[in-house]
Structures are given as structure tokens and as C-alpha cells.
mmCIF file with all atom_site columns, C-alpha atoms in Angstrom:
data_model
loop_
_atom_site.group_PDB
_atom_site.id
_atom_site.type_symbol
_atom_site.label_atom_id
_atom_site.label_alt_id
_atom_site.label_comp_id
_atom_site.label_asym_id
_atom_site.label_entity_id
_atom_site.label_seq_id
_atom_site.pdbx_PDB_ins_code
_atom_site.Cartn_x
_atom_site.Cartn_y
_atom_site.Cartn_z
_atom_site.occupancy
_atom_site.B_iso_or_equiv
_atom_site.pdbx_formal_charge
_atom_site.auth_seq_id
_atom_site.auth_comp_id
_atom_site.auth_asym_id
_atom_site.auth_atom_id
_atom_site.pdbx_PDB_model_num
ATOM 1   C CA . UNK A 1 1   ? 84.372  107.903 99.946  1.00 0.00 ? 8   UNK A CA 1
ATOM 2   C CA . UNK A 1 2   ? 86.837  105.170 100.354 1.00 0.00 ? 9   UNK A CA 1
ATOM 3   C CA . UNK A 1 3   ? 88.500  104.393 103.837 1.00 0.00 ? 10  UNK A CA 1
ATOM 4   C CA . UNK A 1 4   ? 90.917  102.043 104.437 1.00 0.00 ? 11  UNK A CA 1
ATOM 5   C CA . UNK A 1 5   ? 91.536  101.218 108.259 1.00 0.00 ? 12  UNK A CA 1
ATOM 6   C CA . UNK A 1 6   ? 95.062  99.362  109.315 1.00 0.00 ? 13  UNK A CA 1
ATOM 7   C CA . UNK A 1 7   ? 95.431  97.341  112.158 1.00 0.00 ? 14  UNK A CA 1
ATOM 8   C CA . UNK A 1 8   ? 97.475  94.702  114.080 1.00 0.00 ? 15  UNK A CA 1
ATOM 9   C CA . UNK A 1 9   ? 100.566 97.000  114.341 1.00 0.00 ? 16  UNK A CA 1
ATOM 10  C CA . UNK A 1 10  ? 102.856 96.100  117.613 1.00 0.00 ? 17  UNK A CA 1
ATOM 11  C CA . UNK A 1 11  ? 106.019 95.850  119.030 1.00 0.00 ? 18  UNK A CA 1
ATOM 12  C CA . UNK A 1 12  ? 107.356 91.872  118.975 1.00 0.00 ? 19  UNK A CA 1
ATOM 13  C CA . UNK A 1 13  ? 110.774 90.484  119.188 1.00 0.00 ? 20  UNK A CA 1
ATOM 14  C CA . UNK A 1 14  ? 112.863 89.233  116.481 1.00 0.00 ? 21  UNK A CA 1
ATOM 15  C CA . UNK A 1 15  ? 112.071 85.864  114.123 1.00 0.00 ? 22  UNK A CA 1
ATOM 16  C CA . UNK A 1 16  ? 108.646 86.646  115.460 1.00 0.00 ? 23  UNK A CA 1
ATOM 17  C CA . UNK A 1 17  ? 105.216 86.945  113.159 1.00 0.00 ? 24  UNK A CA 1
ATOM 18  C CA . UNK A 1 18  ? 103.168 89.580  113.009 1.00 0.00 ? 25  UNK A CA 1
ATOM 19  C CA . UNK A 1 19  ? 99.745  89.628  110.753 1.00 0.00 ? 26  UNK A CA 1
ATOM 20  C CA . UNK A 1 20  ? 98.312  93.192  109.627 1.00 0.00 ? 27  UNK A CA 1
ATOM 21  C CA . UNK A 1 21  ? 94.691  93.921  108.597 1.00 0.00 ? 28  UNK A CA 1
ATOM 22  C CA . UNK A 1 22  ? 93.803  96.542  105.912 1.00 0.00 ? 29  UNK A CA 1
ATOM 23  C CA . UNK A 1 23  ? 89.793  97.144  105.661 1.00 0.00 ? 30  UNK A CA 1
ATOM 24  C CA . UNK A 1 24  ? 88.215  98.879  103.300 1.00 0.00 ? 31  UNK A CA 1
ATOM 25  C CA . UNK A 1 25  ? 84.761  100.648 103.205 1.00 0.00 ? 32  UNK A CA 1
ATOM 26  C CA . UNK A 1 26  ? 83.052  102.431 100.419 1.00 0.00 ? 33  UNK A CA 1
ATOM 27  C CA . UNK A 1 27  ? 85.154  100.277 97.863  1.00 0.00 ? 34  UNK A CA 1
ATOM 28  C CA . UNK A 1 28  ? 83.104  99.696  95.214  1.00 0.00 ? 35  UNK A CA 1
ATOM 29  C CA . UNK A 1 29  ? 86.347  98.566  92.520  1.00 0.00 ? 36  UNK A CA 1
ATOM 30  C CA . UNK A 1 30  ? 86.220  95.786  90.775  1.00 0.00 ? 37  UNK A CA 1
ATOM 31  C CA . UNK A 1 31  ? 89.512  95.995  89.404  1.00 0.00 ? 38  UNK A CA 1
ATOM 32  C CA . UNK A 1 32  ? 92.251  97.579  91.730  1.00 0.00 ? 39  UNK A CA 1
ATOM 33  C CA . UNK A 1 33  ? 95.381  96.674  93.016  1.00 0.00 ? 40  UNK A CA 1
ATOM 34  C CA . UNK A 1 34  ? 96.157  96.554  96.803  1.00 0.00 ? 41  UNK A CA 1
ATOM 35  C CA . UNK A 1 35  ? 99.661  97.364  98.154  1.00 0.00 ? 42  UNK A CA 1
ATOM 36  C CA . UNK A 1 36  ? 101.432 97.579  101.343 1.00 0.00 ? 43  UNK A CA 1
ATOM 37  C CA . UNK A 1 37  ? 104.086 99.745  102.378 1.00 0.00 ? 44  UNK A CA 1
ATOM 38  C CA . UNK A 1 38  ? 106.184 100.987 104.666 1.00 0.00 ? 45  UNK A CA 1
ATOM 39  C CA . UNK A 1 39  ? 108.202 103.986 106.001 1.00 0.00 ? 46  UNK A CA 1
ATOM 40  C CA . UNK A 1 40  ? 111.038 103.731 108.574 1.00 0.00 ? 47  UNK A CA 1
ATOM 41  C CA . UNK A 1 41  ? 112.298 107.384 110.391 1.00 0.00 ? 48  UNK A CA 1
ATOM 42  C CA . UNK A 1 42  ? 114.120 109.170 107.984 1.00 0.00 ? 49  UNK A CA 1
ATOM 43  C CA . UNK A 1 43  ? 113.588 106.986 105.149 1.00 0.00 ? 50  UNK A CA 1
ATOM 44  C CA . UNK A 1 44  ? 111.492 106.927 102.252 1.00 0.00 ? 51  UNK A CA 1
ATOM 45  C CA . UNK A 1 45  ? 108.018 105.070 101.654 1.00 0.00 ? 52  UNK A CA 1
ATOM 46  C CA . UNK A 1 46  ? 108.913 101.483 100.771 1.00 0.00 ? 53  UNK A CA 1
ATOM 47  C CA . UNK A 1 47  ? 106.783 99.384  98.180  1.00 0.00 ? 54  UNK A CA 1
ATOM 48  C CA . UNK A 1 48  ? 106.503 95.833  100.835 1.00 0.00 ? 55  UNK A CA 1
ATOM 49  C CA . UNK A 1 49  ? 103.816 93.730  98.844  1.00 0.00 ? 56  UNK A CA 1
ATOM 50  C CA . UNK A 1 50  ? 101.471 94.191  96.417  1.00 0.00 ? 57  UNK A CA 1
ATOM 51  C CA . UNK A 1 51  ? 97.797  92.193  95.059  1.00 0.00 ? 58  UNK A CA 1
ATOM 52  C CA . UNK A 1 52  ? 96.381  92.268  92.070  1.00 0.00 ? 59  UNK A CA 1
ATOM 53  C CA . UNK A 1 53  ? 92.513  91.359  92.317  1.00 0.00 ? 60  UNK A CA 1
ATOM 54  C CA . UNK A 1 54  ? 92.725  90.893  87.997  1.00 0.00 ? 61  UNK A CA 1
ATOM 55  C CA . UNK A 1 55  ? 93.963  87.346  88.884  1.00 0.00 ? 62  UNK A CA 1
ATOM 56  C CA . UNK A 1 56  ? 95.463  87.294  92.230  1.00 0.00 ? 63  UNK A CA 1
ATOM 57  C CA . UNK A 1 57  ? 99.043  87.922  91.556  1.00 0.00 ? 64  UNK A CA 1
ATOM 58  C CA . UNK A 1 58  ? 101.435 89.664  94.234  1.00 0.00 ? 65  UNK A CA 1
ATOM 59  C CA . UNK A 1 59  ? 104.560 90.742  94.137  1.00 0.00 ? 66  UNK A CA 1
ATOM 60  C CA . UNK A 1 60  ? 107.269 91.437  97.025  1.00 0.00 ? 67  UNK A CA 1
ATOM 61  C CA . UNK A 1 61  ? 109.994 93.896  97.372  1.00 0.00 ? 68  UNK A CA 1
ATOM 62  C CA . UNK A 1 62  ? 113.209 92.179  97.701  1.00 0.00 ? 69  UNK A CA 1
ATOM 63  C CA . UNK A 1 63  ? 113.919 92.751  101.421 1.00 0.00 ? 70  UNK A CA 1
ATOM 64  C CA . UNK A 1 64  ? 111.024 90.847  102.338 1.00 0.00 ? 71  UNK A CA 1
ATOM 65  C CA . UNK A 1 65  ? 110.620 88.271  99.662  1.00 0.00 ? 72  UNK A CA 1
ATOM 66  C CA . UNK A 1 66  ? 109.969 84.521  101.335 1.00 0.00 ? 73  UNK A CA 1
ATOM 67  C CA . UNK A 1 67  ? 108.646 86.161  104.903 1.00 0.00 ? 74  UNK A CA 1
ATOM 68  C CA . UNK A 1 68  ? 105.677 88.131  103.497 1.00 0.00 ? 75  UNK A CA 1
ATOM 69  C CA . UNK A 1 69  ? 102.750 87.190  102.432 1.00 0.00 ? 76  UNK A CA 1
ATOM 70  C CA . UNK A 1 70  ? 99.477  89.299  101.243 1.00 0.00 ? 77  UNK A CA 1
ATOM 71  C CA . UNK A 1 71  ? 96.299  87.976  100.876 1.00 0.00 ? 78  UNK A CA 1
ATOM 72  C CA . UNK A 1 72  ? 92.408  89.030  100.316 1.00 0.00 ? 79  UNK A CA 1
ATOM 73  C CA . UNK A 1 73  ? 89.580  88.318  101.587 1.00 0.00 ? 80  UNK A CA 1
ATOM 74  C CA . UNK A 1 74  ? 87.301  89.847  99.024  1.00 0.00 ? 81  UNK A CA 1
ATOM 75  C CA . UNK A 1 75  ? 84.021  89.390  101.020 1.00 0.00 ? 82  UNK A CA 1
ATOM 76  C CA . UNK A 1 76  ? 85.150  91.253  103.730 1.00 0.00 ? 83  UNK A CA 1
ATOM 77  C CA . UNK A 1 77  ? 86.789  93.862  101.777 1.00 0.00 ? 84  UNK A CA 1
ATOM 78  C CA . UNK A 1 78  ? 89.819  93.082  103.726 1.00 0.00 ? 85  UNK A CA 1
ATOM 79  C CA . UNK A 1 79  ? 93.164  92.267  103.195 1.00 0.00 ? 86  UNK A CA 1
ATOM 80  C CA . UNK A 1 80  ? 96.231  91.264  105.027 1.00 0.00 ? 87  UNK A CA 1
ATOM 81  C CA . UNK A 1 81  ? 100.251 91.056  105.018 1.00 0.00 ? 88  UNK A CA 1
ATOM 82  C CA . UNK A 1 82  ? 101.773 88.239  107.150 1.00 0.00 ? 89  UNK A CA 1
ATOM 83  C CA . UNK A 1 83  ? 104.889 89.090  108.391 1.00 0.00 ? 90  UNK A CA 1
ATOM 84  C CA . UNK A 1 84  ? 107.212 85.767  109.263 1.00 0.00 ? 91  UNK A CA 1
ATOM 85  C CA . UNK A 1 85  ? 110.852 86.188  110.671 1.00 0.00 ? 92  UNK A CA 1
ATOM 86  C CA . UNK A 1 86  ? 110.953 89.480  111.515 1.00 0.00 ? 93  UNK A CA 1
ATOM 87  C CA . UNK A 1 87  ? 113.799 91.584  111.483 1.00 0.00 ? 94  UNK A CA 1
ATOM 88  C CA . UNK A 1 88  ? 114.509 94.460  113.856 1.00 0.00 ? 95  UNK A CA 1
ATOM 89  C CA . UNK A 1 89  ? 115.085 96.421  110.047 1.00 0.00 ? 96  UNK A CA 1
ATOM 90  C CA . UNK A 1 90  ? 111.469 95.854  109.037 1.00 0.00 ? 97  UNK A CA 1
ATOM 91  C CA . UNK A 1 91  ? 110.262 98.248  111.604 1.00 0.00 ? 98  UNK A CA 1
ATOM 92  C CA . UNK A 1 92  ? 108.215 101.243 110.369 1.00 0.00 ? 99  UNK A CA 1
ATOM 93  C CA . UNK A 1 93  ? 105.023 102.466 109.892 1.00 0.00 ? 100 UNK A CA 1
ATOM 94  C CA . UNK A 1 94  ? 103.125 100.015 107.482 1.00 0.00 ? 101 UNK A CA 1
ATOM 95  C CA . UNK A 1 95  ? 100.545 101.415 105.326 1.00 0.00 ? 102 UNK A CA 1
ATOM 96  C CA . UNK A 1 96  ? 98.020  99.814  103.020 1.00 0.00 ? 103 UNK A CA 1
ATOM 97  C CA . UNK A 1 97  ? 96.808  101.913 99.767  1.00 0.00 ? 104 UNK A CA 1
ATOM 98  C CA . UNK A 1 98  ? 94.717  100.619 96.803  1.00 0.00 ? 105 UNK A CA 1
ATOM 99  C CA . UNK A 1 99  ? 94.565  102.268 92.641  1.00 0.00 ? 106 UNK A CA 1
ATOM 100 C CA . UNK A 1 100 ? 91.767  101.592 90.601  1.00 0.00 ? 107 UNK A CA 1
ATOM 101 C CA . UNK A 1 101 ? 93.601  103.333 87.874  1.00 0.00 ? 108 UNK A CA 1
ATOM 102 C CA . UNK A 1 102 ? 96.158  102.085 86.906  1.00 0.00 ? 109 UNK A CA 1
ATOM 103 C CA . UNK A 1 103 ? 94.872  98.316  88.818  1.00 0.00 ? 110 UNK A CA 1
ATOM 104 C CA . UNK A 1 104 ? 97.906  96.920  87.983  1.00 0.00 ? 111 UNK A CA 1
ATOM 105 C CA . UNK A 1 105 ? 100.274 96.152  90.704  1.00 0.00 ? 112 UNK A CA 1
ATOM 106 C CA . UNK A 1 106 ? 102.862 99.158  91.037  1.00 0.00 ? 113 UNK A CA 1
ATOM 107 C CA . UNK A 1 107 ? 105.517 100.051 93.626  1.00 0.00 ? 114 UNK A CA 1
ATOM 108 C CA . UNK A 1 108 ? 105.040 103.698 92.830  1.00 0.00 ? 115 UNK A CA 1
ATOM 109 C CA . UNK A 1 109 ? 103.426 106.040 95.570  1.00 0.00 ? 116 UNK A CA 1
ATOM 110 C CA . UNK A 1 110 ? 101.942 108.076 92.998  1.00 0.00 ? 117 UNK A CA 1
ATOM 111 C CA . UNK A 1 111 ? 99.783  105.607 91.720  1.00 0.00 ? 118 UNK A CA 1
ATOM 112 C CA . UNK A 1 112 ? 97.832  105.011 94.600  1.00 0.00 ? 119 UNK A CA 1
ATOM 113 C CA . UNK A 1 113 ? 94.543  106.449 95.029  1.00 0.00 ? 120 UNK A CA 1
ATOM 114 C CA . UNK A 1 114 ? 93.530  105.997 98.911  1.00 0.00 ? 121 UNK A CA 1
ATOM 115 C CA . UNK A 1 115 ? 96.044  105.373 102.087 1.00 0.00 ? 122 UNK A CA 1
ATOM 116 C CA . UNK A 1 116 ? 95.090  103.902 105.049 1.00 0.00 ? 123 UNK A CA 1
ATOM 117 C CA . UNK A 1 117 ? 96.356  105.977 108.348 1.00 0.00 ? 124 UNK A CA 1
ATOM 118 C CA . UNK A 1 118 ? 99.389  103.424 108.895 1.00 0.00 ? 125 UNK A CA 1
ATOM 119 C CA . UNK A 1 119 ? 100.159 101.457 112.321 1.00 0.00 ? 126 UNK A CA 1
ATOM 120 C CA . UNK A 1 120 ? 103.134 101.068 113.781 1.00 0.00 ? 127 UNK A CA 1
ATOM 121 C CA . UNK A 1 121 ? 105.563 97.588  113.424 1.00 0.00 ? 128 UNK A CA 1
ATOM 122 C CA . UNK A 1 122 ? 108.390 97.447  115.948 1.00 0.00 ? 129 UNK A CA 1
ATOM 123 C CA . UNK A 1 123 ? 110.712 94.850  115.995 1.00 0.00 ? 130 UNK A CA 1
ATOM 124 C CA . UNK A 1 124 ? 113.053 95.375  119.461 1.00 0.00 ? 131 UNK A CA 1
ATOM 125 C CA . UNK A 1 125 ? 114.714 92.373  121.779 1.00 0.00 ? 132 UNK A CA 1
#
């Protein structure tokens, strides 16, 4: 069964950086797609970032395009979205998720397979 385990959630101050961990256990994929999103009170579930293990490539949604960045470690089964600049409107609950099918990247919930539980990403002065 496949797990995937957030961490690194917190509250920090504006223009502040903020790194989040996704591990994953019983992932056996070789193809997938990792993404990262987020949900804010009353909002819908955002599509934030999103890897392609095919040949690396990620995508950003537009809010957070230049002050994201997602990366793998594939070793580790781990992956991570570092958060630059922060803005008080990127806090939410941030949740990794990962499809094997399709394992292209997509910004559509549906898609995804497995969720992580989320953690929490409050930016406050």
C-alpha cells in the first residue's frame, strides 16, 4: 500500500522560505508523476507544482511560478517543494499526491492515485 507522509509545514513571516518533504513508502512506480497542492479555507484544492519522473519536467501554477521549486530525490523516495518569497496568500494546507496512471503531469485532482495527509503552511507577520 502506498503512503505518502508530508512534512515541514509551519507558520513563518512574509518573503520568508519554507521547504516541504513528501515521502513515500510502498512506491514501487517507475513511471508516475508527483504533484503538490494546496487548499486554503473555503477554497478549492489548488494544482502548486508538479514532477514528472519520465524526464524530470515540472510545471508550476501561475501564482507561484519563479518562487517554487519541486524536486526528487529518487533514492529516498522523497520529494520536495521549496517555497521562496512567501506570501501571506500562499497559506493552506499543502498536500503531495502521486498517479501512476495517467504519469503524466496533471493539475487535475482526479487523476491522482494516493494523497499524503497535508501539513499546514502559514504565512502571518
Amino acid at each position: 500500500q502506498v503512503q505518502l507522509v508530508e512534512s515541514g509545514g509551519g507558520l513563518v513571516q512574509p518573503g520568508e522560505s519554507l521547504t516541504l518533504s513528501c515521502a513515500a513508502s510502498g512506491f514501487t512506480f517507475d513511471y508516475y508523476a508527483i504533484g503538490w497542492f494546496r487548499q486554503a479555507p473555503g477554497k478549492e484544492r489548488e494544482g502548486v507544482s508538479c514532477l514528472q519522473s519520465t524526464d524530470g519536467s515540472t510545471y508550476y501554477g501561475e501564482s507561484v511560478k519563479g518562487r517554487f521549486t519541486v524536486s526528487r530525490d529518487h533514492a529516498k523516495k522523497t520529494w520536495y517543494l521549496q517555497m521562496k518569497s512567501l506570501k501571506p496568500d500562499d497559506t493552506a494546507i499543502y498536500y503531495c499526491a502521486t498517479t501512476y496512471s495517467p504519469y503524466t503531469c496533471t493539475f487535475a485532482t482526479f487523476d491522482y492515485d494516493y494523497w499524503g495527509q497535508g501539513t499546514q503552511v502559514t504565512v502571518s507577520s
